[in-house]
Amino acid sequence: MITFLVSIALLIIAYFTYGKFIERMFGVKEARPTPAYSMKDGVDYIPMGTNRNSLIQLLNIAGVGPIFGPIMGALYGPVAFIWIVVGCIFAGAVHDYLTGMISIRNKGAHLPQLAGKFLGKFMKHFVNVVAVLLLLLVGTVFVTAPAGLLYNLFNGWVALGVITAVIFIYYIFATMLPVDKIIGKVYPILGALLLVSAIGVGGMLLVTGAEIPELTLANMHPAGTAVFPILFITIACGAVSGFHATQSPIISRTLENEQNGRKVFYGMMIVEGIIAMIWAAAAMSLFYGTDLNELIATGGAGLVVSEVAFTLLGAIGGTLAVLGVIVLPITSGDTAFRSARMIIADYVNVSQMKIASRLWIALPLFVVSFILTQMDFTLLWRYFGVTNAALSAIALFVGAMYLAIQNKFHWVATIPATFMTMVSLTFIFSAPIGFGWAMPTAYLAASIGTILVLGLFAYKVKLNRAIENFELDEEVNKAA
């Protein structure tokens, strides 16, 4: 219990300390018009209040990742707590803040555009492909996961295919309509449900005096299972997630003032880290040991969610908690498709003012996603995990470059970017879905690859610094 409480305290303290440090180093300009005003279009660029933006950002980034990931990561034991805290404070929250704020400074640009500007044209095309692939995987995963939870909640009396179809229909409307019509109005309510469910589970852990394991290196996986890199792939959204870099521009286009960025971007990542801590602790305390292995093997992380919710909160409270969990993937899936539409539209330079222009981009995405729902969920999750980790490294390198060009302390982003590069490459070289090499060989190859990437980054920093009057922040028009 002490490890759990200290971890929560560290996350909260970090928002007021390290988060403030990152904000000051970035350099907020309160008088600078944000894209919500300078590019207002009534569809994607619409000013919205800070509290509403905060809840929308939280729901955008917090899919099943901060719940399913920590539950599966709990099999590694309390060492998962370390990764959630350290990753969230020094990697995830920095990642979210920098990508969100740099997007604001560049007219609400998405990650592919930012990668092209700061890392080179090749990276623009590469990140476009990776980002759209990730968003398709996210959208698909976040259809199948809530559909399965709802199917279980309804005891099977509503067909799984019907539930899946209803979620897809909702996604189509949320993707196509202006951001303030569904997302802006419904998300604050759903966000409250999410927070209440997380607080309910966390509160009951304290009230019941749950035996949450203290910090050890115990690993509940079979002997020989390596913690690195799988733990860092499994627990992503609760620590650091490239998916977030695709979501931040949605809010970058609705933020009213730059001074709200720390609360919306850094702060909501801290909240997500707390949610991840609660579910990891619940899984460890209630099912520590072989029980958790067996439960996940039987019904996946979704079964653990149901068992935790109903055990701690009873029938009514458990139902509300499960609904809160269901809200997460649905409200990330819809914005995943929305982000994919916006990224493709920006790439091909097609205005999104007309609904027909949104339709011909969005519909093919849903067709591909429907086809992907026929794949095995576990396999989808693995592809999602490694793509997610790789994109987080790229996004952090974008933030590092932005700081490096100004001769600021870019290591706050470069160090986590380098670490996530090592994680991604090691997984690719060692995993069966990758090269399948033995771990020693994979470690060596990943180390060489990471050094090469870091060298290329240093070379690009030198080139960008040599460009006279490098346009870090694009000029904006005054608000109408």
Short mmCIF file of C-alpha atoms in Angstrom, two decimals:
data_model
loop_
_atom_site.label_atom_id
_atom_site.label_comp_id
_atom_site.label_asym_id
_atom_site.label_seq_id
_atom_site.Cartn_x
_atom_site.Cartn_y
_atom_site.Cartn_z
CA MET A 1 0.00 0.00 0.00
CA ILE A 2 2.87 2.41 0.80
CA THR A 3 4.37 1.99 -2.68
CA PHE A 4 0.96 2.70 -4.23
CA LEU A 5 0.30 5.84 -2.14
CA VAL A 6 3.81 7.21 -2.68
CA SER A 7 3.46 6.65 -6.42
CA ILE A 8 0.17 8.58 -6.55
CA ALA A 9 1.72 11.40 -4.51
CA LEU A 10 4.74 11.61 -6.84
CA LEU A 11 2.47 11.91 -9.88
CA ILE A 12 0.50 14.77 -8.32
CA ILE A 13 3.62 16.60 -7.10
CA ALA A 14 5.18 16.29 -10.57
CA TYR A 15 2.35 18.31 -12.13
CA PHE A 16 3.19 21.31 -9.93
CA THR A 17 6.97 20.93 -10.18
CA TYR A 18 8.33 19.20 -13.27
CA GLY A 19 5.30 20.21 -15.28
CA LYS A 20 5.89 23.86 -14.34
CA PHE A 21 9.57 23.48 -15.28
CA ILE A 22 8.68 22.15 -18.74
CA GLU A 23 6.14 24.95 -19.22
CA ARG A 24 8.67 27.67 -18.32
CA MET A 25 11.32 26.18 -20.57
CA PHE A 26 8.91 26.00 -23.50
CA GLY A 27 7.94 29.65 -23.00
CA VAL A 28 4.19 30.29 -23.02
CA LYS A 29 2.96 33.38 -24.91
CA GLU A 30 -0.42 34.33 -23.46
CA ALA A 31 -0.96 37.17 -25.93
CA ARG A 32 -0.40 34.99 -29.01
CA PRO A 33 -3.72 34.08 -30.73
CA THR A 34 -4.32 30.34 -30.78
CA PRO A 35 -5.51 28.49 -33.93
CA ALA A 36 -8.97 28.19 -32.35
CA TYR A 37 -9.37 31.92 -33.07
CA SER A 38 -6.92 32.62 -35.89
CA MET A 39 -8.19 29.73 -38.05
CA LYS A 40 -11.74 29.33 -36.77
CA ASP A 41 -13.77 27.27 -39.28
CA GLY A 42 -16.74 25.92 -37.29
CA VAL A 43 -15.66 22.29 -37.85
CA ASP A 44 -12.27 21.50 -36.30
CA TYR A 45 -11.07 24.96 -35.23
CA ILE A 46 -13.51 26.06 -32.53
CA PRO A 47 -12.68 27.79 -29.19
CA MET A 48 -13.76 25.72 -26.17
CA GLY A 49 -13.30 26.23 -22.41
CA THR A 50 -10.35 24.79 -20.48
CA ASN A 51 -12.38 22.37 -18.34
CA ARG A 52 -14.16 20.99 -21.36
CA ASN A 53 -10.89 20.69 -23.28
CA SER A 54 -9.28 18.92 -20.33
CA LEU A 55 -11.97 16.26 -20.13
CA ILE A 56 -11.98 15.81 -23.90
CA GLN A 57 -8.18 15.43 -23.92
CA LEU A 58 -8.36 12.89 -21.10
CA LEU A 59 -10.95 10.80 -22.92
CA ASN A 60 -9.09 11.18 -26.23
CA ILE A 61 -5.83 9.78 -24.85
CA ALA A 62 -7.21 7.30 -22.29
CA GLY A 63 -8.45 4.36 -24.35
CA VAL A 64 -8.26 0.88 -22.88
CA GLY A 65 -4.51 1.48 -22.59
CA PRO A 66 -4.39 2.85 -18.99
CA ILE A 67 -6.61 -0.04 -17.84
CA PHE A 68 -5.93 -3.10 -20.00
CA GLY A 69 -2.20 -2.27 -20.28
CA PRO A 70 -1.56 -1.96 -16.51
CA ILE A 71 -3.68 -5.06 -15.81
CA MET A 72 -1.53 -7.11 -18.19
CA GLY A 73 1.56 -5.28 -16.97
CA ALA A 74 0.66 -6.23 -13.40
CA LEU A 75 1.93 -9.72 -14.24
CA TYR A 76 5.42 -8.22 -14.00
CA GLY A 77 4.68 -7.31 -10.39
CA PRO A 78 5.18 -3.98 -8.57
CA VAL A 79 8.01 -2.99 -10.93
CA ALA A 80 5.11 -1.87 -13.15
CA PHE A 81 4.49 0.95 -10.64
CA ILE A 82 7.98 2.32 -11.32
CA TRP A 83 7.43 2.46 -15.06
CA ILE A 84 4.03 4.13 -14.72
CA VAL A 85 5.40 6.87 -12.42
CA VAL A 86 8.74 7.50 -14.13
CA GLY A 87 7.35 7.07 -17.62
CA CYS A 88 4.36 9.32 -17.01
CA ILE A 89 6.30 12.18 -15.40
CA PHE A 90 9.43 12.28 -17.53
CA ALA A 91 8.24 10.83 -20.84
CA GLY A 92 4.46 10.71 -21.34
CA ALA A 93 3.48 14.09 -19.90
CA VAL A 94 6.47 15.80 -21.58
CA HIS A 95 5.53 14.07 -24.85
CA ASP A 96 1.91 15.25 -24.63
CA TYR A 97 2.76 18.80 -23.59
CA LEU A 98 5.39 19.41 -26.26
CA THR A 99 3.41 17.89 -29.13
CA GLY A 100 0.31 19.82 -28.11
CA MET A 101 2.06 23.16 -27.69
CA ILE A 102 4.23 22.87 -30.81
CA SER A 103 1.06 22.04 -32.74
CA ILE A 104 -0.56 25.23 -31.38
CA ARG A 105 2.46 27.23 -32.52
CA ASN A 106 2.10 25.73 -36.00
CA LYS A 107 -1.58 26.33 -36.76
CA GLY A 108 -2.81 23.10 -35.14
CA ALA A 109 -0.54 20.92 -37.29
CA HIS A 110 -0.61 17.15 -36.85
CA LEU A 111 2.49 15.08 -36.11
CA PRO A 112 3.34 14.20 -39.75
CA GLN A 113 3.55 17.91 -40.64
CA LEU A 114 5.63 18.64 -37.55
CA ALA A 115 7.94 15.70 -38.26
CA GLY A 116 8.42 16.94 -41.81
CA LYS A 117 9.25 20.44 -40.63
CA PHE A 118 11.64 19.54 -37.83
CA LEU A 119 13.04 16.13 -38.84
CA GLY A 120 12.94 16.28 -42.66
CA LYS A 121 10.61 15.58 -45.59
CA PHE A 122 11.17 11.82 -45.51
CA MET A 123 9.89 11.73 -41.93
CA LYS A 124 6.72 13.56 -42.98
CA HIS A 125 5.80 10.79 -45.41
CA PHE A 126 6.96 8.03 -43.05
CA VAL A 127 5.01 9.41 -40.07
CA ASN A 128 1.91 9.89 -42.21
CA VAL A 129 1.89 6.17 -42.94
CA VAL A 130 2.75 5.16 -39.36
CA ALA A 131 0.23 7.56 -37.80
CA VAL A 132 -2.67 6.51 -40.04
CA LEU A 133 -1.78 2.84 -39.47
CA LEU A 134 -1.71 3.38 -35.72
CA LEU A 135 -5.03 5.23 -35.76
CA LEU A 136 -6.66 2.44 -37.78
CA LEU A 137 -5.35 -0.11 -35.28
CA VAL A 138 -6.53 2.04 -32.38
CA GLY A 139 -9.96 2.53 -33.92
CA THR A 140 -10.28 -1.20 -34.54
CA VAL A 141 -9.03 -2.24 -31.09
CA PHE A 142 -11.34 0.33 -29.54
CA VAL A 143 -14.31 -1.17 -31.35
CA THR A 144 -13.68 -4.78 -30.37
CA ALA A 145 -12.73 -4.11 -26.72
CA PRO A 146 -15.85 -2.12 -25.66
CA ALA A 147 -18.09 -4.36 -27.78
CA GLY A 148 -16.83 -7.37 -25.84
CA LEU A 149 -17.32 -5.62 -22.48
CA LEU A 150 -20.86 -4.57 -23.39
CA TYR A 151 -21.64 -8.07 -24.63
CA ASN A 152 -20.61 -9.49 -21.26
CA LEU A 153 -22.43 -6.74 -19.35
CA PHE A 154 -25.65 -7.57 -21.23
CA ASN A 155 -25.10 -11.29 -20.55
CA GLY A 156 -25.16 -11.98 -24.27
CA TRP A 157 -28.77 -10.97 -24.89
CA VAL A 158 -27.63 -8.38 -27.46
CA ALA A 159 -25.64 -9.90 -30.31
CA LEU A 160 -21.97 -8.92 -30.50
CA GLY A 161 -22.37 -7.98 -34.17
CA VAL A 162 -25.20 -5.57 -33.32
CA ILE A 163 -23.13 -3.87 -30.60
CA THR A 164 -20.16 -3.56 -32.97
CA ALA A 165 -22.39 -2.03 -35.66
CA VAL A 166 -23.84 0.53 -33.23
CA ILE A 167 -20.34 1.59 -32.14
CA PHE A 168 -19.28 1.97 -35.79
CA ILE A 169 -22.34 4.13 -36.53
CA TYR A 170 -21.51 6.37 -33.57
CA TYR A 171 -17.90 6.63 -34.79
CA ILE A 172 -19.07 7.78 -38.22
CA PHE A 173 -21.13 10.63 -36.75
CA ALA A 174 -18.40 11.66 -34.28
CA THR A 175 -15.80 11.67 -37.08
CA MET A 176 -17.89 13.66 -39.53
CA LEU A 177 -19.69 16.28 -37.40
CA PRO A 178 -18.07 19.50 -36.07
CA VAL A 179 -16.03 18.89 -32.92
CA ASP A 180 -18.43 20.80 -30.65
CA LYS A 181 -21.57 18.88 -31.71
CA ILE A 182 -20.95 15.46 -30.18
CA ILE A 183 -17.44 15.40 -28.74
CA GLY A 184 -17.68 18.84 -27.15
CA LYS A 185 -21.07 18.14 -25.53
CA VAL A 186 -20.99 14.46 -24.60
CA TYR A 187 -17.36 14.05 -23.52
CA PRO A 188 -17.54 16.17 -20.34
CA ILE A 189 -20.36 13.93 -19.07
CA LEU A 190 -18.52 10.74 -20.01
CA GLY A 191 -15.33 12.15 -18.51
CA ALA A 192 -17.10 12.59 -15.20
CA LEU A 193 -18.26 8.96 -15.35
CA LEU A 194 -14.70 7.83 -16.02
CA LEU A 195 -13.30 9.81 -13.07
CA VAL A 196 -16.04 8.61 -10.72
CA SER A 197 -15.40 4.97 -11.64
CA ALA A 198 -11.63 5.31 -11.16
CA ILE A 199 -12.09 7.14 -7.84
CA GLY A 200 -14.57 4.47 -6.75
CA VAL A 201 -12.14 1.62 -7.42
CA GLY A 202 -9.21 3.50 -5.88
CA GLY A 203 -11.25 4.55 -2.86
CA MET A 204 -12.38 1.00 -2.14
CA LEU A 205 -8.79 -0.21 -2.32
CA LEU A 206 -8.03 2.21 0.53
CA VAL A 207 -11.22 1.58 2.52
CA THR A 208 -10.85 -2.20 2.42
CA GLY A 209 -7.14 -2.01 3.18
CA ALA A 210 -6.31 -4.03 0.10
CA GLU A 211 -2.98 -5.86 0.21
CA ILE A 212 -1.28 -4.04 -2.64
CA PRO A 213 2.22 -5.52 -3.05
CA GLU A 214 5.16 -3.35 -2.06
CA LEU A 215 8.06 -2.73 -4.42
CA THR A 216 9.82 -5.98 -5.39
CA LEU A 217 11.25 -7.42 -8.58
CA ALA A 218 8.84 -10.38 -8.51
CA ASN A 219 7.73 -11.46 -11.98
CA MET A 220 4.59 -13.60 -12.35
CA HIS A 221 5.40 -14.58 -15.92
CA PRO A 222 7.06 -17.91 -16.72
CA ALA A 223 10.75 -18.11 -15.80
CA GLY A 224 13.00 -16.39 -18.32
CA THR A 225 10.40 -13.82 -19.47
CA ALA A 226 12.27 -10.56 -20.02
CA VAL A 227 10.90 -7.37 -18.49
CA PHE A 228 12.59 -5.30 -21.19
CA PRO A 229 11.13 -4.44 -23.64
CA ILE A 230 7.69 -6.11 -23.22
CA LEU A 231 6.68 -4.26 -20.03
CA PHE A 232 7.28 -0.91 -21.77
CA ILE A 233 5.23 -2.00 -24.78
CA THR A 234 2.41 -3.44 -22.66
CA ILE A 235 1.99 -0.39 -20.39
CA ALA A 236 1.92 2.45 -22.90
CA CYS A 237 -1.02 4.81 -22.43
CA GLY A 238 -0.41 4.97 -18.66
CA ALA A 239 3.24 5.91 -19.18
CA VAL A 240 4.06 7.16 -22.69
CA SER A 241 2.05 6.68 -25.88
CA GLY A 242 2.61 7.87 -29.44
CA PHE A 243 -1.15 7.67 -29.95
CA HIS A 244 -1.44 10.80 -27.78
CA ALA A 245 0.55 12.78 -30.37
CA THR A 246 -2.24 12.10 -32.85
CA GLN A 247 -4.87 13.35 -30.38
CA SER A 248 -3.29 16.54 -29.04
CA PRO A 249 -3.82 18.50 -32.30
CA ILE A 250 -7.59 18.02 -31.89
CA ILE A 251 -7.36 20.11 -28.72
CA SER A 252 -4.63 22.34 -30.17
CA ARG A 253 -7.32 23.58 -32.52
CA THR A 254 -9.79 24.35 -29.72
CA LEU A 255 -7.55 25.73 -26.91
CA GLU A 256 -8.35 29.34 -26.05
CA ASN A 257 -4.98 30.36 -24.57
CA GLU A 258 -1.47 28.88 -24.41
CA GLN A 259 -1.40 29.22 -20.62
CA ASN A 260 -4.02 26.45 -20.44
CA GLY A 261 -1.62 23.97 -22.07
CA ARG A 262 -0.06 22.59 -18.87
CA LYS A 263 -3.43 21.70 -17.39
CA VAL A 264 -4.80 20.21 -20.59
CA PHE A 265 -1.74 18.36 -21.93
CA TYR A 266 0.65 17.68 -19.04
CA GLY A 267 -2.07 17.49 -16.40
CA MET A 268 -4.37 15.06 -18.17
CA MET A 269 -1.46 12.69 -18.78
CA ILE A 270 -0.82 12.75 -15.02
CA VAL A 271 -4.49 11.90 -14.44
CA GLU A 272 -4.17 9.03 -16.89
CA GLY A 273 -1.12 7.81 -14.96
CA ILE A 274 -3.15 7.82 -11.75
CA ILE A 275 -5.89 5.79 -13.46
CA ALA A 276 -3.25 3.31 -14.62
CA MET A 277 -1.87 3.05 -11.06
CA ILE A 278 -5.33 2.32 -9.65
CA TRP A 279 -6.08 -0.51 -12.07
CA ALA A 280 -2.59 -2.02 -11.79
CA ALA A 281 -2.92 -1.96 -7.99
CA ALA A 282 -6.42 -3.46 -8.12
CA ALA A 283 -5.27 -6.32 -10.34
CA MET A 284 -2.25 -7.03 -8.13
CA SER A 285 -4.14 -6.86 -4.82
CA LEU A 286 -7.14 -8.98 -5.78
CA PHE A 287 -5.49 -11.53 -8.03
CA TYR A 288 -1.78 -11.47 -7.21
CA GLY A 289 0.01 -14.64 -8.30
CA THR A 290 -1.35 -17.48 -10.41
CA ASP A 291 -4.95 -16.24 -10.14
CA LEU A 292 -4.19 -13.19 -12.31
CA ASN A 293 -2.43 -15.35 -14.91
CA GLU A 294 -5.39 -17.71 -15.08
CA LEU A 295 -7.97 -14.91 -15.22
CA ILE A 296 -6.23 -13.12 -18.10
CA ALA A 297 -5.75 -16.44 -19.92
CA THR A 298 -9.47 -17.20 -19.51
CA GLY A 299 -11.10 -13.91 -20.44
CA GLY A 300 -8.37 -11.36 -21.03
CA ALA A 301 -8.01 -8.02 -19.25
CA GLY A 302 -11.72 -7.35 -19.78
CA LEU A 303 -12.64 -10.19 -17.40
CA VAL A 304 -10.27 -8.76 -14.78
CA VAL A 305 -12.00 -5.37 -15.12
CA SER A 306 -15.39 -6.95 -14.44
CA GLU A 307 -14.12 -9.01 -11.51
CA VAL A 308 -12.41 -6.00 -9.91
CA ALA A 309 -15.41 -3.71 -10.41
CA PHE A 310 -18.07 -6.05 -9.03
CA THR A 311 -15.86 -7.36 -6.20
CA LEU A 312 -15.01 -3.90 -4.89
CA LEU A 313 -18.15 -1.94 -5.73
CA GLY A 314 -21.02 -4.43 -5.80
CA ALA A 315 -23.67 -4.78 -8.50
CA ILE A 316 -24.64 -1.12 -9.03
CA GLY A 317 -21.23 0.39 -8.43
CA GLY A 318 -19.58 -2.37 -10.46
CA THR A 319 -21.88 -1.71 -13.40
CA LEU A 320 -21.06 2.01 -13.29
CA ALA A 321 -17.34 1.22 -13.08
CA VAL A 322 -17.50 -1.10 -16.08
CA LEU A 323 -19.44 1.55 -18.00
CA GLY A 324 -16.68 4.00 -17.12
CA VAL A 325 -14.14 1.60 -18.59
CA ILE A 326 -16.28 1.11 -21.70
CA VAL A 327 -16.37 4.88 -22.15
CA LEU A 328 -12.57 4.98 -22.50
CA PRO A 329 -12.08 3.00 -25.71
CA ILE A 330 -15.21 4.37 -27.37
CA THR A 331 -14.17 7.97 -26.74
CA SER A 332 -10.67 7.29 -28.03
CA GLY A 333 -11.82 5.26 -31.00
CA ASP A 334 -13.98 8.04 -32.39
CA THR A 335 -11.21 10.63 -32.12
CA ALA A 336 -8.76 8.12 -33.62
CA PHE A 337 -10.84 8.07 -36.80
CA ARG A 338 -11.30 11.84 -36.58
CA SER A 339 -7.52 12.33 -36.32
CA ALA A 340 -6.94 9.97 -39.25
CA ARG A 341 -9.36 12.01 -41.34
CA MET A 342 -7.63 15.26 -40.40
CA ILE A 343 -4.13 13.87 -41.04
CA ILE A 344 -5.06 12.57 -44.48
CA ALA A 345 -6.87 15.83 -45.31
CA ASP A 346 -3.81 17.86 -44.32
CA TYR A 347 -1.52 15.55 -46.30
CA VAL A 348 -3.54 15.82 -49.54
CA ASN A 349 -4.46 19.44 -48.78
CA VAL A 350 -8.25 19.01 -48.91
CA SER A 351 -10.41 21.49 -47.01
CA GLN A 352 -12.78 19.92 -44.49
CA MET A 353 -15.40 22.67 -44.58
CA LYS A 354 -17.77 20.57 -46.74
CA ILE A 355 -19.18 17.35 -45.34
CA ALA A 356 -18.67 15.61 -48.70
CA SER A 357 -14.92 16.22 -48.40
CA ARG A 358 -14.95 14.63 -44.95
CA LEU A 359 -17.06 11.72 -46.18
CA TRP A 360 -14.82 10.49 -49.00
CA ILE A 361 -11.82 10.44 -46.65
CA ALA A 362 -13.56 8.88 -43.66
CA LEU A 363 -15.60 6.07 -45.23
CA PRO A 364 -12.61 4.07 -46.59
CA LEU A 365 -11.10 4.21 -43.09
CA PHE A 366 -14.18 2.55 -41.62
CA VAL A 367 -14.20 -0.12 -44.32
CA VAL A 368 -10.57 -1.05 -43.59
CA SER A 369 -11.22 -0.98 -39.85
CA PHE A 370 -14.20 -3.32 -40.22
CA ILE A 371 -12.00 -5.79 -42.09
CA LEU A 372 -9.38 -5.56 -39.32
CA THR A 373 -11.98 -6.46 -36.66
CA GLN A 374 -11.84 -9.99 -38.04
CA MET A 375 -8.23 -10.33 -36.83
CA ASP A 376 -7.23 -11.81 -33.48
CA PHE A 377 -7.38 -9.14 -30.75
CA THR A 378 -4.08 -10.20 -29.17
CA LEU A 379 -2.26 -9.88 -32.49
CA LEU A 380 -3.86 -6.47 -33.11
CA TRP A 381 -2.73 -5.33 -29.66
CA ARG A 382 0.88 -6.33 -30.35
CA TYR A 383 0.99 -4.43 -33.63
CA PHE A 384 -0.66 -1.48 -31.90
CA GLY A 385 1.90 -1.64 -29.07
CA VAL A 386 5.05 -1.51 -31.17
CA THR A 387 3.64 1.11 -33.57
CA ASN A 388 2.59 3.17 -30.55
CA ALA A 389 6.06 3.00 -28.99
CA ALA A 390 7.82 3.91 -32.24
CA LEU A 391 5.55 6.91 -32.80
CA SER A 392 6.17 8.15 -29.25
CA ALA A 393 9.91 8.16 -29.95
CA ILE A 394 9.39 10.19 -33.13
CA ALA A 395 7.09 12.67 -31.35
CA LEU A 396 9.63 13.13 -28.55
CA PHE A 397 12.39 13.74 -31.09
CA VAL A 398 10.19 16.44 -32.67
CA GLY A 399 9.88 18.10 -29.25
CA ALA A 400 13.61 17.71 -28.65
CA MET A 401 14.41 19.32 -32.00
CA TYR A 402 12.11 22.25 -31.26
CA LEU A 403 14.01 22.89 -28.03
CA ALA A 404 17.47 22.14 -29.46
CA ILE A 405 17.14 24.70 -32.26
CA GLN A 406 16.60 27.34 -29.56
CA ASN A 407 19.58 26.03 -27.55
CA LYS A 408 17.26 25.03 -24.73
CA PHE A 409 17.74 21.94 -22.56
CA HIS A 410 16.44 19.47 -25.14
CA TRP A 411 17.51 16.43 -23.09
CA VAL A 412 14.15 16.48 -21.29
CA ALA A 413 12.76 15.08 -24.55
CA THR A 414 15.87 13.52 -26.11
CA ILE A 415 16.49 11.07 -23.25
CA PRO A 416 12.96 9.56 -23.25
CA ALA A 417 13.00 9.60 -27.08
CA THR A 418 16.22 7.58 -27.06
CA PHE A 419 14.83 5.14 -24.49
CA MET A 420 11.63 4.54 -26.49
CA THR A 421 13.72 4.03 -29.63
CA MET A 422 15.63 1.28 -27.82
CA VAL A 423 12.35 -0.24 -26.61
CA SER A 424 10.84 -0.23 -30.11
CA LEU A 425 13.88 -1.65 -31.88
CA THR A 426 14.43 -4.36 -29.27
CA PHE A 427 10.81 -5.47 -29.61
CA ILE A 428 11.00 -5.47 -33.42
CA PHE A 429 14.20 -7.53 -33.43
CA SER A 430 13.08 -10.02 -30.74
CA ALA A 431 9.31 -10.47 -31.11
CA PRO A 432 7.79 -13.28 -33.20
CA ILE A 433 5.88 -10.66 -35.20
CA GLY A 434 9.25 -9.04 -35.95
CA PHE A 435 12.59 -10.72 -36.63
CA GLY A 436 12.32 -13.23 -33.79
CA TRP A 437 16.01 -13.02 -32.88
CA ALA A 438 17.43 -14.25 -29.57
CA MET A 439 17.42 -11.54 -26.88
CA PRO A 440 21.23 -10.98 -26.75
CA THR A 441 21.29 -10.46 -30.51
CA ALA A 442 18.21 -8.24 -30.37
CA TYR A 443 19.76 -6.09 -27.60
CA LEU A 444 22.94 -5.63 -29.62
CA ALA A 445 21.13 -4.76 -32.85
CA ALA A 446 18.79 -2.38 -31.04
CA SER A 447 21.71 -0.65 -29.30
CA ILE A 448 23.46 -0.07 -32.63
CA GLY A 449 20.24 1.15 -34.20
CA THR A 450 19.54 3.53 -31.30
CA ILE A 451 23.04 5.01 -31.52
CA LEU A 452 22.57 5.57 -35.25
CA VAL A 453 19.21 7.29 -34.68
CA LEU A 454 20.73 9.53 -32.00
CA GLY A 455 23.59 10.38 -34.36
CA LEU A 456 21.15 11.32 -37.12
CA PHE A 457 19.24 13.49 -34.66
CA ALA A 458 22.42 15.33 -33.63
CA TYR A 459 23.31 15.86 -37.30
CA LYS A 460 19.83 17.24 -38.04
CA VAL A 461 20.09 19.60 -35.06
CA LYS A 462 23.29 21.00 -36.53
CA LEU A 463 21.67 21.49 -39.94
CA ASN A 464 18.57 23.19 -38.54
CA ARG A 465 20.60 25.52 -36.34
CA ALA A 466 22.54 26.59 -39.42
CA ILE A 467 19.33 27.72 -41.16
CA GLU A 468 19.04 31.46 -40.68
CA ASN A 469 15.73 32.48 -39.08
CA PHE A 470 14.40 28.93 -38.85
CA GLU A 471 10.61 29.38 -38.58
CA LEU A 472 9.86 27.58 -35.33
CA ASP A 473 6.40 29.10 -34.96
CA GLU A 474 4.24 29.87 -37.97
CA GLU A 475 2.66 33.28 -38.15
CA VAL A 476 -1.02 33.44 -37.29
CA ASN A 477 -3.75 35.79 -38.38
CA LYS A 478 -5.45 37.89 -35.77
CA ALA A 479 -8.74 36.58 -34.50
CA ALA A 480 -11.74 37.65 -36.49
#
